[in-house]
Short mmCIF file of C-alpha atoms (C1' of nucleotides) in Angstrom, two decimals:
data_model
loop_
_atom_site.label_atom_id
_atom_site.label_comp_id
_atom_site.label_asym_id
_atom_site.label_seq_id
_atom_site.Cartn_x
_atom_site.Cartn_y
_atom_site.Cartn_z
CA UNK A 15 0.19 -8.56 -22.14
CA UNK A 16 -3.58 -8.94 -22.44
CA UNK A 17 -5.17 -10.07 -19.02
CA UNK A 18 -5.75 -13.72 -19.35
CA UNK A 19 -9.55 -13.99 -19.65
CA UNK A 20 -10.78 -16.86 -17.64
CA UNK A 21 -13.67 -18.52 -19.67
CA UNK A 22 -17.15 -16.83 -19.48
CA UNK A 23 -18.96 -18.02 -16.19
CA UNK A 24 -22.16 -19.75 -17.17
CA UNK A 25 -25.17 -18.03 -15.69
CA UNK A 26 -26.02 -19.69 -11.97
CA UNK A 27 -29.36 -21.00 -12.34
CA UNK A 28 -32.44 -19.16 -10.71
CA UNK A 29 -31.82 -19.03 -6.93
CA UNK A 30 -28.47 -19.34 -6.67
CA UNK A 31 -27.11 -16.13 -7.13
CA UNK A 32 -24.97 -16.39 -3.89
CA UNK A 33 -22.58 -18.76 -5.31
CA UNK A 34 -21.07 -15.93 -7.58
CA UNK A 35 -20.58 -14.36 -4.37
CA UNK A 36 -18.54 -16.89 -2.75
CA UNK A 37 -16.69 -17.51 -6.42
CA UNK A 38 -15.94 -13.60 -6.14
CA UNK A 39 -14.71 -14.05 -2.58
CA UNK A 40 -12.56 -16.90 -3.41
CA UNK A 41 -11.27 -15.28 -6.70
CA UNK A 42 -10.62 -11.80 -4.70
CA UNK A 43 -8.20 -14.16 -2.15
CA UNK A 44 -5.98 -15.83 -4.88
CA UNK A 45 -5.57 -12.47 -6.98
CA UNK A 46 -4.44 -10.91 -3.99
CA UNK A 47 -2.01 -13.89 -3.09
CA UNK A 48 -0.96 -15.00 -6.36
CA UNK A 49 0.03 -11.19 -7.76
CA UNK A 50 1.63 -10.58 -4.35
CA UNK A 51 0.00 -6.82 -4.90
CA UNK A 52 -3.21 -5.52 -3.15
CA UNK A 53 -3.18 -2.96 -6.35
CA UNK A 54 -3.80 -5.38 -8.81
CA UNK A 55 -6.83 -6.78 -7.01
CA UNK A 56 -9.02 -4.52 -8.97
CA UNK A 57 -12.85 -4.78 -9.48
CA UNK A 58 -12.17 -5.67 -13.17
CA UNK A 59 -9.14 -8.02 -12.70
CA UNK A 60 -11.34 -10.18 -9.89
CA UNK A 61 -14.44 -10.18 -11.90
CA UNK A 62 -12.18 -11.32 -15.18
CA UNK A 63 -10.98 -13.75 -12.95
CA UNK A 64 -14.25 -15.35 -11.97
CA UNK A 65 -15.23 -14.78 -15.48
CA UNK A 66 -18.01 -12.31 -15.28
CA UNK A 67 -18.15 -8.16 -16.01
CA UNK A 68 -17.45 -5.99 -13.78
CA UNK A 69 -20.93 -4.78 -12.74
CA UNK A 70 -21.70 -8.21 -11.76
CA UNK A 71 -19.65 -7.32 -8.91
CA UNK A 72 -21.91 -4.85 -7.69
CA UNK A 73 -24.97 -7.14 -7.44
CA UNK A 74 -22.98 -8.87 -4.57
CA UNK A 75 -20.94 -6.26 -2.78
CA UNK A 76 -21.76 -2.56 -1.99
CA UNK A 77 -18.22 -1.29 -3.15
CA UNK A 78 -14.55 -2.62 -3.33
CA UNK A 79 -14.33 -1.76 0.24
CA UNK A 80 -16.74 -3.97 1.15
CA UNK A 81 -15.25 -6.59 -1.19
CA UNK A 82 -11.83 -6.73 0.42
CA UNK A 83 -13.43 -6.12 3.91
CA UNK A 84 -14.78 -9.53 3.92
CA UNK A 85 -11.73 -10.89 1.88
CA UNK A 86 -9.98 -9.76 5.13
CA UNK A 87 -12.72 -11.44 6.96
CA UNK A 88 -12.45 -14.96 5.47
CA UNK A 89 -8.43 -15.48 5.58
CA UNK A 90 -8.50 -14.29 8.97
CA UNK A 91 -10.72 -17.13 10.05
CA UNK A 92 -8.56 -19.38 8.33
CA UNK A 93 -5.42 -17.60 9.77
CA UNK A 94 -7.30 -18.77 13.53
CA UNK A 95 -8.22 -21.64 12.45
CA UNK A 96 -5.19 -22.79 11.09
CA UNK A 97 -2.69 -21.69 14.62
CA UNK A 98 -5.59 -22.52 16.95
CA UNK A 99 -5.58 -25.77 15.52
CA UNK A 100 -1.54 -26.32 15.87
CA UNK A 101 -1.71 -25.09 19.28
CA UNK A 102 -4.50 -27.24 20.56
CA UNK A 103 -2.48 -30.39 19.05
CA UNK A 104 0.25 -29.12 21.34
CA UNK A 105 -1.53 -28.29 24.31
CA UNK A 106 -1.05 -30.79 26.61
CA UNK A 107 2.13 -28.99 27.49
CA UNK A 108 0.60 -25.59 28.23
CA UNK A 109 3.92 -24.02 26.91
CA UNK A 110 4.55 -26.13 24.08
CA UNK A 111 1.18 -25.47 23.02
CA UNK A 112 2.16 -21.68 23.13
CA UNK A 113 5.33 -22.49 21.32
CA UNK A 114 3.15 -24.36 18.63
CA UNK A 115 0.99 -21.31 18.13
CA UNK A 116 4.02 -19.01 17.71
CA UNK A 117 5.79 -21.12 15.51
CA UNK A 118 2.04 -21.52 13.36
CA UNK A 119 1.53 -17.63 13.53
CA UNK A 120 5.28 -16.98 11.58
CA UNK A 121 4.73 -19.97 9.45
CA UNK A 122 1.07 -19.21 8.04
CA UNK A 123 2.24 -14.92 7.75
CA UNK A 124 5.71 -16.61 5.42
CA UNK A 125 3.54 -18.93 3.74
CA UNK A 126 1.24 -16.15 2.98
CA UNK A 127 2.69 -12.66 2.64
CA UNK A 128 -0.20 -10.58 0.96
CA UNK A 129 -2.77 -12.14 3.44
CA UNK A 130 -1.11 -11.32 6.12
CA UNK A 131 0.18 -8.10 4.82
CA UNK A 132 -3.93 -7.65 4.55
CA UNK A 133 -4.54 -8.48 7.90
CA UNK A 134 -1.59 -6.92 10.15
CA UNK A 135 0.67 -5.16 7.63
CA UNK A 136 -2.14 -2.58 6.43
CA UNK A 137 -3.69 0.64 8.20
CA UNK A 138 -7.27 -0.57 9.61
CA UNK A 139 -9.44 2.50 10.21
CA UNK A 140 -9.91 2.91 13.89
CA UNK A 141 -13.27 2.68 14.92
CA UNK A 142 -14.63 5.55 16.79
CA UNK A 143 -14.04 5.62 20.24
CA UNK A 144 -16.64 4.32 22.67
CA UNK A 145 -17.68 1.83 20.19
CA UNK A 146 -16.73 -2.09 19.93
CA UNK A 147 -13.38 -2.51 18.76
CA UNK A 148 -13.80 -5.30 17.29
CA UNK A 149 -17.13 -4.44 15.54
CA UNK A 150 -16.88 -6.08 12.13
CA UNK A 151 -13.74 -7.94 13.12
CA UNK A 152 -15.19 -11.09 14.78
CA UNK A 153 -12.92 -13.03 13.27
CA UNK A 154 -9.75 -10.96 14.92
CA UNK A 155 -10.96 -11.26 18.19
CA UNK A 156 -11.90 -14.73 18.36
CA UNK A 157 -7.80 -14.91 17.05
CA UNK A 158 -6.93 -12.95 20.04
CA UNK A 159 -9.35 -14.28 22.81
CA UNK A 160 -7.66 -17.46 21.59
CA UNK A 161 -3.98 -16.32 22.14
CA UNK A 162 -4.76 -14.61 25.28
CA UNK A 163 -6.62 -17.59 26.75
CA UNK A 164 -3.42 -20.01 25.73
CA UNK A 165 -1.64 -17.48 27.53
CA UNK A 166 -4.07 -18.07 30.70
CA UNK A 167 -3.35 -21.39 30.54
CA UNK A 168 0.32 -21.55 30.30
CA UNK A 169 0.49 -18.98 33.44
CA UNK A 170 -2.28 -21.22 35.51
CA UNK A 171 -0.10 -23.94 34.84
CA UNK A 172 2.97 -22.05 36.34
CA UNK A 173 5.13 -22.25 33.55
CA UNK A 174 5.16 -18.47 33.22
CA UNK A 175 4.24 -15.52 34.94
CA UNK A 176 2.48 -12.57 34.12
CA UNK A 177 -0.78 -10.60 33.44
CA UNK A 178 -2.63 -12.91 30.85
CA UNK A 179 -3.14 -10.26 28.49
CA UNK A 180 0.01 -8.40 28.60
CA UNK A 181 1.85 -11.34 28.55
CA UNK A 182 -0.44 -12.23 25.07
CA UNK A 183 0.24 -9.18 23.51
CA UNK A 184 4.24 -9.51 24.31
CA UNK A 185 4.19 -12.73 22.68
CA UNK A 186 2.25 -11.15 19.65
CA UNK A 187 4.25 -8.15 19.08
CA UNK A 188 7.25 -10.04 18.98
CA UNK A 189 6.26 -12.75 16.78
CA UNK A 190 4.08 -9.80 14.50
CA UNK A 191 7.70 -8.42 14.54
CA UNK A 192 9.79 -11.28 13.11
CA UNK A 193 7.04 -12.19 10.70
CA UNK A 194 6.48 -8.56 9.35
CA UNK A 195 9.99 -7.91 9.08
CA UNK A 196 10.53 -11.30 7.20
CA UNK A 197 7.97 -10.27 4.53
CA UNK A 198 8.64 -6.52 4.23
CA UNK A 199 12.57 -6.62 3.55
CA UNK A 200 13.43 -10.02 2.30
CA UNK A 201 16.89 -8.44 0.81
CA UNK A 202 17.84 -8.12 4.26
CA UNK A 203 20.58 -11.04 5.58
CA UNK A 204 18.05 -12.79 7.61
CA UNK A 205 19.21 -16.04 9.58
CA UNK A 206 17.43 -18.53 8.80
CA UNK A 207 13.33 -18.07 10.00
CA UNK A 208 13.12 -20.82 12.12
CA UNK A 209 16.02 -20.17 13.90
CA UNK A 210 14.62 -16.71 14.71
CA UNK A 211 11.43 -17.77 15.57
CA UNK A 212 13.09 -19.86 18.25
CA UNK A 213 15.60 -17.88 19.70
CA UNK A 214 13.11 -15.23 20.26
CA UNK A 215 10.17 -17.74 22.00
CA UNK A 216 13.32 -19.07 24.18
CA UNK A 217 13.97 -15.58 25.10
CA UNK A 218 10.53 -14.86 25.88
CA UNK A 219 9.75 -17.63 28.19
CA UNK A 220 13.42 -17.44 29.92
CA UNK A 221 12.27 -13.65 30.82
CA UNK A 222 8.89 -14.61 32.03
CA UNK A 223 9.74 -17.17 33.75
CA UNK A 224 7.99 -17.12 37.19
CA UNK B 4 -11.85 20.54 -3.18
CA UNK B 5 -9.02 21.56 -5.61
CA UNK B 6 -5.61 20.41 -4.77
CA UNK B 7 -4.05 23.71 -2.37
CA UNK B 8 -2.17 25.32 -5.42
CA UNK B 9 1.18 26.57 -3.49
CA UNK B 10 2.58 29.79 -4.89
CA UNK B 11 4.21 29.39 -8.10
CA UNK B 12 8.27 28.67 -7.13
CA UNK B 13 10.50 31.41 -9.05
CA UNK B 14 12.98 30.13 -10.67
CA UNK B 15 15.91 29.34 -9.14
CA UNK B 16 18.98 31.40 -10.48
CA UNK B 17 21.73 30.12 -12.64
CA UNK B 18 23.69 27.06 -11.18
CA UNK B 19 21.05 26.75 -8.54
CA UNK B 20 19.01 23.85 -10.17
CA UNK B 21 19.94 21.56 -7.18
CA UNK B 22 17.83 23.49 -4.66
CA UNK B 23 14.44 22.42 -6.28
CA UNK B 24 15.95 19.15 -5.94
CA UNK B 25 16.16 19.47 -1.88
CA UNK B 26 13.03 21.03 -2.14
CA UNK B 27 10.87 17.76 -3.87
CA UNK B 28 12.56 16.06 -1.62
CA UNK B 29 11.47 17.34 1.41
CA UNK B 30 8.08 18.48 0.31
CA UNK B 31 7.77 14.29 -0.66
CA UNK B 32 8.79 13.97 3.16
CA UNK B 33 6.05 16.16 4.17
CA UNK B 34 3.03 15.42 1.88
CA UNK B 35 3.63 11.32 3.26
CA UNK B 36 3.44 12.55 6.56
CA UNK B 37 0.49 15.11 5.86
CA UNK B 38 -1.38 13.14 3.96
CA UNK B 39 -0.42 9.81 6.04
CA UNK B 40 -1.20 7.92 2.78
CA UNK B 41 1.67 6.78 0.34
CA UNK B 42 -1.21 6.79 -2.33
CA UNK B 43 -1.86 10.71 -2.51
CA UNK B 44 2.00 11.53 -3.11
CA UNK B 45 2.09 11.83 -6.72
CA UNK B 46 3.83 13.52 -8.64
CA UNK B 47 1.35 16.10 -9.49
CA UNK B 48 0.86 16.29 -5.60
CA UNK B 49 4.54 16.79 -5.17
CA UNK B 50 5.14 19.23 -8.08
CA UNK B 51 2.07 21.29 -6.71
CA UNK B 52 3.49 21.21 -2.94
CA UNK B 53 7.04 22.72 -4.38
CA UNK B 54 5.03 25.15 -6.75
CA UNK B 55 6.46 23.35 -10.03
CA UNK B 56 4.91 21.62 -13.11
CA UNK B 57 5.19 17.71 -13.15
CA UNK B 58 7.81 17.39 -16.03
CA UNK B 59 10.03 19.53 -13.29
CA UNK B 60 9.99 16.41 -11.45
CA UNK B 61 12.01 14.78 -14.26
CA UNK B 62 14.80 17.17 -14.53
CA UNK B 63 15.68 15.61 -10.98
CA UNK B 64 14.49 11.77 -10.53
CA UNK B 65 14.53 9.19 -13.21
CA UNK B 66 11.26 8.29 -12.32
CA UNK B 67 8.74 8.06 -9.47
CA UNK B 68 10.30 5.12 -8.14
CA UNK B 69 13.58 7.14 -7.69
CA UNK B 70 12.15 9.48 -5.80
CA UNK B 71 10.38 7.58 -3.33
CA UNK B 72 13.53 5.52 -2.52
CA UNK B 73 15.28 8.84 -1.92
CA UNK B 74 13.03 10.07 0.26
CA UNK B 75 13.24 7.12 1.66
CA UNK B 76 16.84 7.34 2.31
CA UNK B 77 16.55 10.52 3.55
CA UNK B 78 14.22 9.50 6.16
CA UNK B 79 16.04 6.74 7.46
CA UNK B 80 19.34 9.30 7.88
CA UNK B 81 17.03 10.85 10.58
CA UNK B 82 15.74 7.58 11.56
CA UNK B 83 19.02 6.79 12.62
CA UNK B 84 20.28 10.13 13.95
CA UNK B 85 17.68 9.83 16.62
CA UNK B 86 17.53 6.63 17.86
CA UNK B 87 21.54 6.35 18.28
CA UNK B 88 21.62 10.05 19.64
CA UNK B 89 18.92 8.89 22.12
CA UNK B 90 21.07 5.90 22.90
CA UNK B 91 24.32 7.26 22.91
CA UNK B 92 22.91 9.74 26.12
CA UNK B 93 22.33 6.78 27.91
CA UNK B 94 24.91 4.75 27.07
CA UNK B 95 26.96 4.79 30.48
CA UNK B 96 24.75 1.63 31.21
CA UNK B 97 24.94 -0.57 28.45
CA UNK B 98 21.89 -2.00 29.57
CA UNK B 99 19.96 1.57 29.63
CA UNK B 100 21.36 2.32 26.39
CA UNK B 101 20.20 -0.59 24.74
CA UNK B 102 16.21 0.57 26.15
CA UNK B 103 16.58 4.33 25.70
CA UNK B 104 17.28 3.07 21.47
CA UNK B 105 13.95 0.79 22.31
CA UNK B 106 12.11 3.39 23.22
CA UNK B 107 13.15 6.12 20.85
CA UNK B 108 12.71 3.45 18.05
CA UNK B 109 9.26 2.72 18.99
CA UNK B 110 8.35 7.01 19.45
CA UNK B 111 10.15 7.80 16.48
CA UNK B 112 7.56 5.34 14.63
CA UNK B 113 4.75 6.45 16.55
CA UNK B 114 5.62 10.30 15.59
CA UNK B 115 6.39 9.92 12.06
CA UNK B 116 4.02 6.19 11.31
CA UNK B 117 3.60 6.86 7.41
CA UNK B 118 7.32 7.64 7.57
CA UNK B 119 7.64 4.26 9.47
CA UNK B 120 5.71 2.35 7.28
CA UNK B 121 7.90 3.41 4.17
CA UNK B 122 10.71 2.34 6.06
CA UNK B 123 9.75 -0.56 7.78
CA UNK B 124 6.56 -2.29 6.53
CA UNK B 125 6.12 -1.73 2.50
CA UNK B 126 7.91 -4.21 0.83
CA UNK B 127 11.10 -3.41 -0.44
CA UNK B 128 12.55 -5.17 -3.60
CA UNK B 129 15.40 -8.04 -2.79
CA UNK B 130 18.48 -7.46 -4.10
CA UNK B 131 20.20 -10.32 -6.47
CA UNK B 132 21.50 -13.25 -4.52
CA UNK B 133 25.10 -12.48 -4.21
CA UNK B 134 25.05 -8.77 -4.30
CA UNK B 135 25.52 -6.78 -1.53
CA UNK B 136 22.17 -6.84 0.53
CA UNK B 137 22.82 -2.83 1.64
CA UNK B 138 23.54 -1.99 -1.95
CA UNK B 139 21.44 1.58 -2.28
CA UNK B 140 20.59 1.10 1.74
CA UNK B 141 23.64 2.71 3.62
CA UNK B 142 21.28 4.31 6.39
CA UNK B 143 19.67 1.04 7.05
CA UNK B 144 23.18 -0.62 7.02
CA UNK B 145 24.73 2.69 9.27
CA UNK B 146 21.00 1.73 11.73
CA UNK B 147 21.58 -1.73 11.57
CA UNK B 148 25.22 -1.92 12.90
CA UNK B 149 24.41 0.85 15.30
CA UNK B 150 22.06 -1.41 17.37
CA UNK B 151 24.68 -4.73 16.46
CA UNK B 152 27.22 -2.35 18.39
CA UNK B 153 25.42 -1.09 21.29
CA UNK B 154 24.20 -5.11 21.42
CA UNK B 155 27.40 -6.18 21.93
CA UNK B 156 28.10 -3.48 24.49
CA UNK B 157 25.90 -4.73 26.64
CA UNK B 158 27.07 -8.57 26.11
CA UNK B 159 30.65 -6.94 26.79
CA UNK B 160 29.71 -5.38 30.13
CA UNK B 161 28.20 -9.05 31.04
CA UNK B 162 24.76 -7.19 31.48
CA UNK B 163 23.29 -9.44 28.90
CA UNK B 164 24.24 -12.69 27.34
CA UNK B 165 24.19 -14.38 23.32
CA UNK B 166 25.61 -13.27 20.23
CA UNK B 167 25.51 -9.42 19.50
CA UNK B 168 23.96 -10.48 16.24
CA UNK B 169 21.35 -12.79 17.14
CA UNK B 170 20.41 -10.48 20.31
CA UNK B 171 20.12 -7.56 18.27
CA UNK B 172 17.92 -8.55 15.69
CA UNK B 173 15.60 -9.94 18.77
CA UNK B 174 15.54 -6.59 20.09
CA UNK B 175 14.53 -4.96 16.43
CA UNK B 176 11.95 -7.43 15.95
CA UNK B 177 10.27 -7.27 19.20
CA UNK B 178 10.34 -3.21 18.96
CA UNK B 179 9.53 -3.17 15.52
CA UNK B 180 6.20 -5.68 16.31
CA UNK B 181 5.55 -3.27 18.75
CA UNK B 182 5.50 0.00 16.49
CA UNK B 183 4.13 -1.84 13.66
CA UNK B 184 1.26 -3.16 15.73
CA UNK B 185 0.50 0.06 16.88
CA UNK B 186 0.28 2.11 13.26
CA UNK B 187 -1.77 -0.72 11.50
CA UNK B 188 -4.26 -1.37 14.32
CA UNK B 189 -5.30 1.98 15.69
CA UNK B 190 -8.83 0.11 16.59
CA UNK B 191 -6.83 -2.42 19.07
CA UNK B 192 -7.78 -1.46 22.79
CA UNK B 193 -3.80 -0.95 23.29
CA UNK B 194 -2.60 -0.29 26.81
CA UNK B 195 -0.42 2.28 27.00
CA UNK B 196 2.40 2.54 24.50
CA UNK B 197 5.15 3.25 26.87
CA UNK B 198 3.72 0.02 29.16
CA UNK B 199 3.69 -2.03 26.41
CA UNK B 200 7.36 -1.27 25.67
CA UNK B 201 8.77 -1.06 28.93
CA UNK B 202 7.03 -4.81 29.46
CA UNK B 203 8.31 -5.99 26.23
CA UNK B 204 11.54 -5.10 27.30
CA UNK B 205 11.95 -5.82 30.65
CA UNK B 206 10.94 -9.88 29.22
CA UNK B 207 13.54 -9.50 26.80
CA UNK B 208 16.31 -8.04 29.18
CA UNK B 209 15.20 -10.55 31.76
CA UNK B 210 15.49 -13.33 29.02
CA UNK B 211 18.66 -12.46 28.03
CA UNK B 212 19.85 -12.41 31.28
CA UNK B 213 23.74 -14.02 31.37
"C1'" DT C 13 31.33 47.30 -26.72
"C1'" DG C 14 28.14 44.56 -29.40
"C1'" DT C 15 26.22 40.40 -30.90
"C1'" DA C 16 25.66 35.56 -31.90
"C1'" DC C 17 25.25 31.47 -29.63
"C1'" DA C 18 24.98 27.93 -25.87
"C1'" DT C 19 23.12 26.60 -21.70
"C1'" DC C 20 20.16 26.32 -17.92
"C1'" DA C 21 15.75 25.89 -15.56
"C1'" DG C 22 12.06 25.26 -16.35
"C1'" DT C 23 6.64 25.32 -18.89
"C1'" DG C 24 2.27 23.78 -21.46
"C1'" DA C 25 -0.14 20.57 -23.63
"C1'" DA C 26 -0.96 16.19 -24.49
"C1'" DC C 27 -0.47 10.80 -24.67
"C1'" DG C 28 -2.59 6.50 -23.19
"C1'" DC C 29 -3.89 3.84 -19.30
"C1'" DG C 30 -6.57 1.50 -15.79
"C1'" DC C 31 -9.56 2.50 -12.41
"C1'" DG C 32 -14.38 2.54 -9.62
"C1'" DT C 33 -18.83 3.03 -10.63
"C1'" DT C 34 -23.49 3.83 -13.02
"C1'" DC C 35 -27.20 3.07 -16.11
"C1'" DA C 36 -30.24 1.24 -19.23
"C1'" DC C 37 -30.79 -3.14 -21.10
"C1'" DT C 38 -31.51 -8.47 -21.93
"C1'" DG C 39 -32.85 -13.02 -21.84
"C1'" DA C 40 -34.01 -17.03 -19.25
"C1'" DT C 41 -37.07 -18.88 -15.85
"C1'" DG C 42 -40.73 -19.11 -12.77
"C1'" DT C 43 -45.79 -17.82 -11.27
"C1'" DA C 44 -50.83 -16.30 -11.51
"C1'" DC C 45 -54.89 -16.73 -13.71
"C1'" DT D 9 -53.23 -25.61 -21.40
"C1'" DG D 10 -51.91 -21.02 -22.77
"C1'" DT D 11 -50.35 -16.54 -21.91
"C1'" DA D 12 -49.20 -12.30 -19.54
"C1'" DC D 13 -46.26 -10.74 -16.19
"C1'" DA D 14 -42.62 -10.53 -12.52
"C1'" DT D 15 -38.20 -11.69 -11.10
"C1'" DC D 16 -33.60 -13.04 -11.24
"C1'" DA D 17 -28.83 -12.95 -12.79
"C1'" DG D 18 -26.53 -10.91 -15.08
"C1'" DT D 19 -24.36 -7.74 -19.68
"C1'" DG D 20 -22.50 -3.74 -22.60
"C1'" DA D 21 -21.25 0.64 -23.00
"C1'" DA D 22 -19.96 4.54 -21.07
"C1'" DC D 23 -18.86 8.32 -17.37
"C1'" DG D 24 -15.15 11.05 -15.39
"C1'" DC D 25 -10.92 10.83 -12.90
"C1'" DG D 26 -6.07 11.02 -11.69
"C1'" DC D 27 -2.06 9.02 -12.88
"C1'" DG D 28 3.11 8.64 -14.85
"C1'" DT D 29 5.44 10.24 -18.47
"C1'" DT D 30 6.95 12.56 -22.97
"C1'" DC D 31 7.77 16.17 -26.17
"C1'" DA D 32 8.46 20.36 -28.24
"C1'" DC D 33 8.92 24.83 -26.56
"C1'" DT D 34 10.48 29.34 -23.96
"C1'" DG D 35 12.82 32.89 -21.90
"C1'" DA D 36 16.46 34.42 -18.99
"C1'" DT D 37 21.35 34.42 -18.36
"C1'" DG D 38 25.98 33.65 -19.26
"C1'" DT D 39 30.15 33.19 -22.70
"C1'" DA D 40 33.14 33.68 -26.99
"C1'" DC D 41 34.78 36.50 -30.24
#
DNA sequence: TGTACATCAGTGAACGCGCGTTCACTGATGTAC
DNA sequence: TGTACATCAGTGAACGCGCGTTCACTGATGTAC
């Protein structure tokens, strides 16, 4: 099966070049989730898919690195965005907002495998020591500052007790857990997600309970 | 660099054919966890490791694909060996059972991550609705009901309370999000591993309280 | 005891493929004088 | 107003690479008669 060509792009008029690189961006995002396979987000199947040669690509990112770098970058903004915003609409319940959050965080990783296999599933080089973690990954630490802040909240509030961050990255690991599990062995007998999702926040909040 | 040539393998006697077999397997096992990149075990890589030509590969595995999922079998044979010998020392206490398997889980991963990651966090193919889920997967059944066993141990002994099934796969999830976390994000500012387990479970024991 | 044949455990060379990336180029559009 | 030039936004063709896999073959060892 021949790739599908997507029709030739019509040359952006002088000045505004940068749209191709939003197009490639977008493109990149929907490869990656429709294929369900990081290795078929190639150079050539992403600039096909914007309808433009593969050099083109070049004019707008330094290498595929880079390319998939700030793929990473843009879905994990939406990723915060999207269980910030569920947990604020929660919030005046400092633990149902964290509930919220949790129950956002499994949703958006099921609703979105490869993007979330992109952003927690997938070796990210450490940087070296000394420096900023989170150098280059704004994006993740706005996510966590957000989590960890919740967190604050829920503990000021004395619905649970705990170290703020600790009790965040509890909370993460185990929801990272049922979420990554979910998408890596679907053939497994899973109960149904939901339920899962729930009996593990109940189980959570029973054992930190002040 | 040239790929390391290793010394060209004699050939193995009369009858003997099955001993390269062993041997691709567990030089497969050991280039993954060399390399720590699923990428660079090819089949040239793994022919070259045993001292063989590629098409030698053939005379064993149907295909790449084959191969992988047997080593991946293997793998989760020791998987389970360690984590239920670890728990099975402890196992007096229910309860101390049940976090000496946590915590051998969790090292196990952290010793062996690219083994880990073929295990636990690259997808692996459903099965056909119907069929048996384990079909092919006996070690990850054996591991499974392992943990479902020493779960309901512990709900026996009153030292925890819920259904062995539900409990256990809490337990894998939040030690699996745990381990997980840990390989993909080397660049996190983790605390301690061993903290961050013994936290996670002490919530979960705590939680699960009767 | 000798010899033809079968079998086993591989080898050597090649196939076609898709990949990331580079390089010289093109053609439309704006700007300086 | 005309024209030379610069710039922008790309294209077309090719590079070398490593990959999975196939195919015809080889040479040592056993077996039948």
């Amino acid at each position: 099966m021949p790739r599908t060509t997507a029709a030739r792009r019509p040359r952006a008029p002088r000045g505004q070049g940068e749209r191709l690189r939003a197009d490639i961006l977008d493109a990149a995002g929907r490869l990656l989730a429709d294929t369900g396979d990081e290795a078929k987000v190639s150079i050539r199947a992403v600039a096909d898919a914007v309808g433009v040669t593969p050099p083109s690509i070049y004019l707008h990112f330094a290498d595929k690195d880079a390319l998939l770098a700030e793929v990473c970058d843009v879905r994990f903004r939406e990723f915060d965005r999207v269980v910030e915003s569920a947990g604020v609409a929660a919030d005046a319940d400092p633990l149902a907002g964290l509930a919220a959050r949790g129950r956002a965080y499994v949703a958006f990783g099921l609703a979105n495998p490869e993007h979330y296999r992109l952003l927690f599933m997938t070796r990210r080089a450490p940087v070296a020591s000394g420096a900023d973690p989170w150098e280059g990954h704004e994006a993740g630490r706005a996510a966590f500052e957000h989590l960890v802040a919740a967190t604050a909240r829920a503990i000021a509030a004395g619905a649970i007790a705990g170290e703020p961050t600790s009790v965040a990255l509890q909370l993460w690991a185990a929801m990272h857990g049922v979420t990554s599990l979910l998408i890596a062995l679907p053939g497994f007998p899973w109960p149904d997600p939901d339920q899962l999702v729930g009996d593990t926040m109940r189980t959570l909040v029973a054992g930190l309970r002040p």
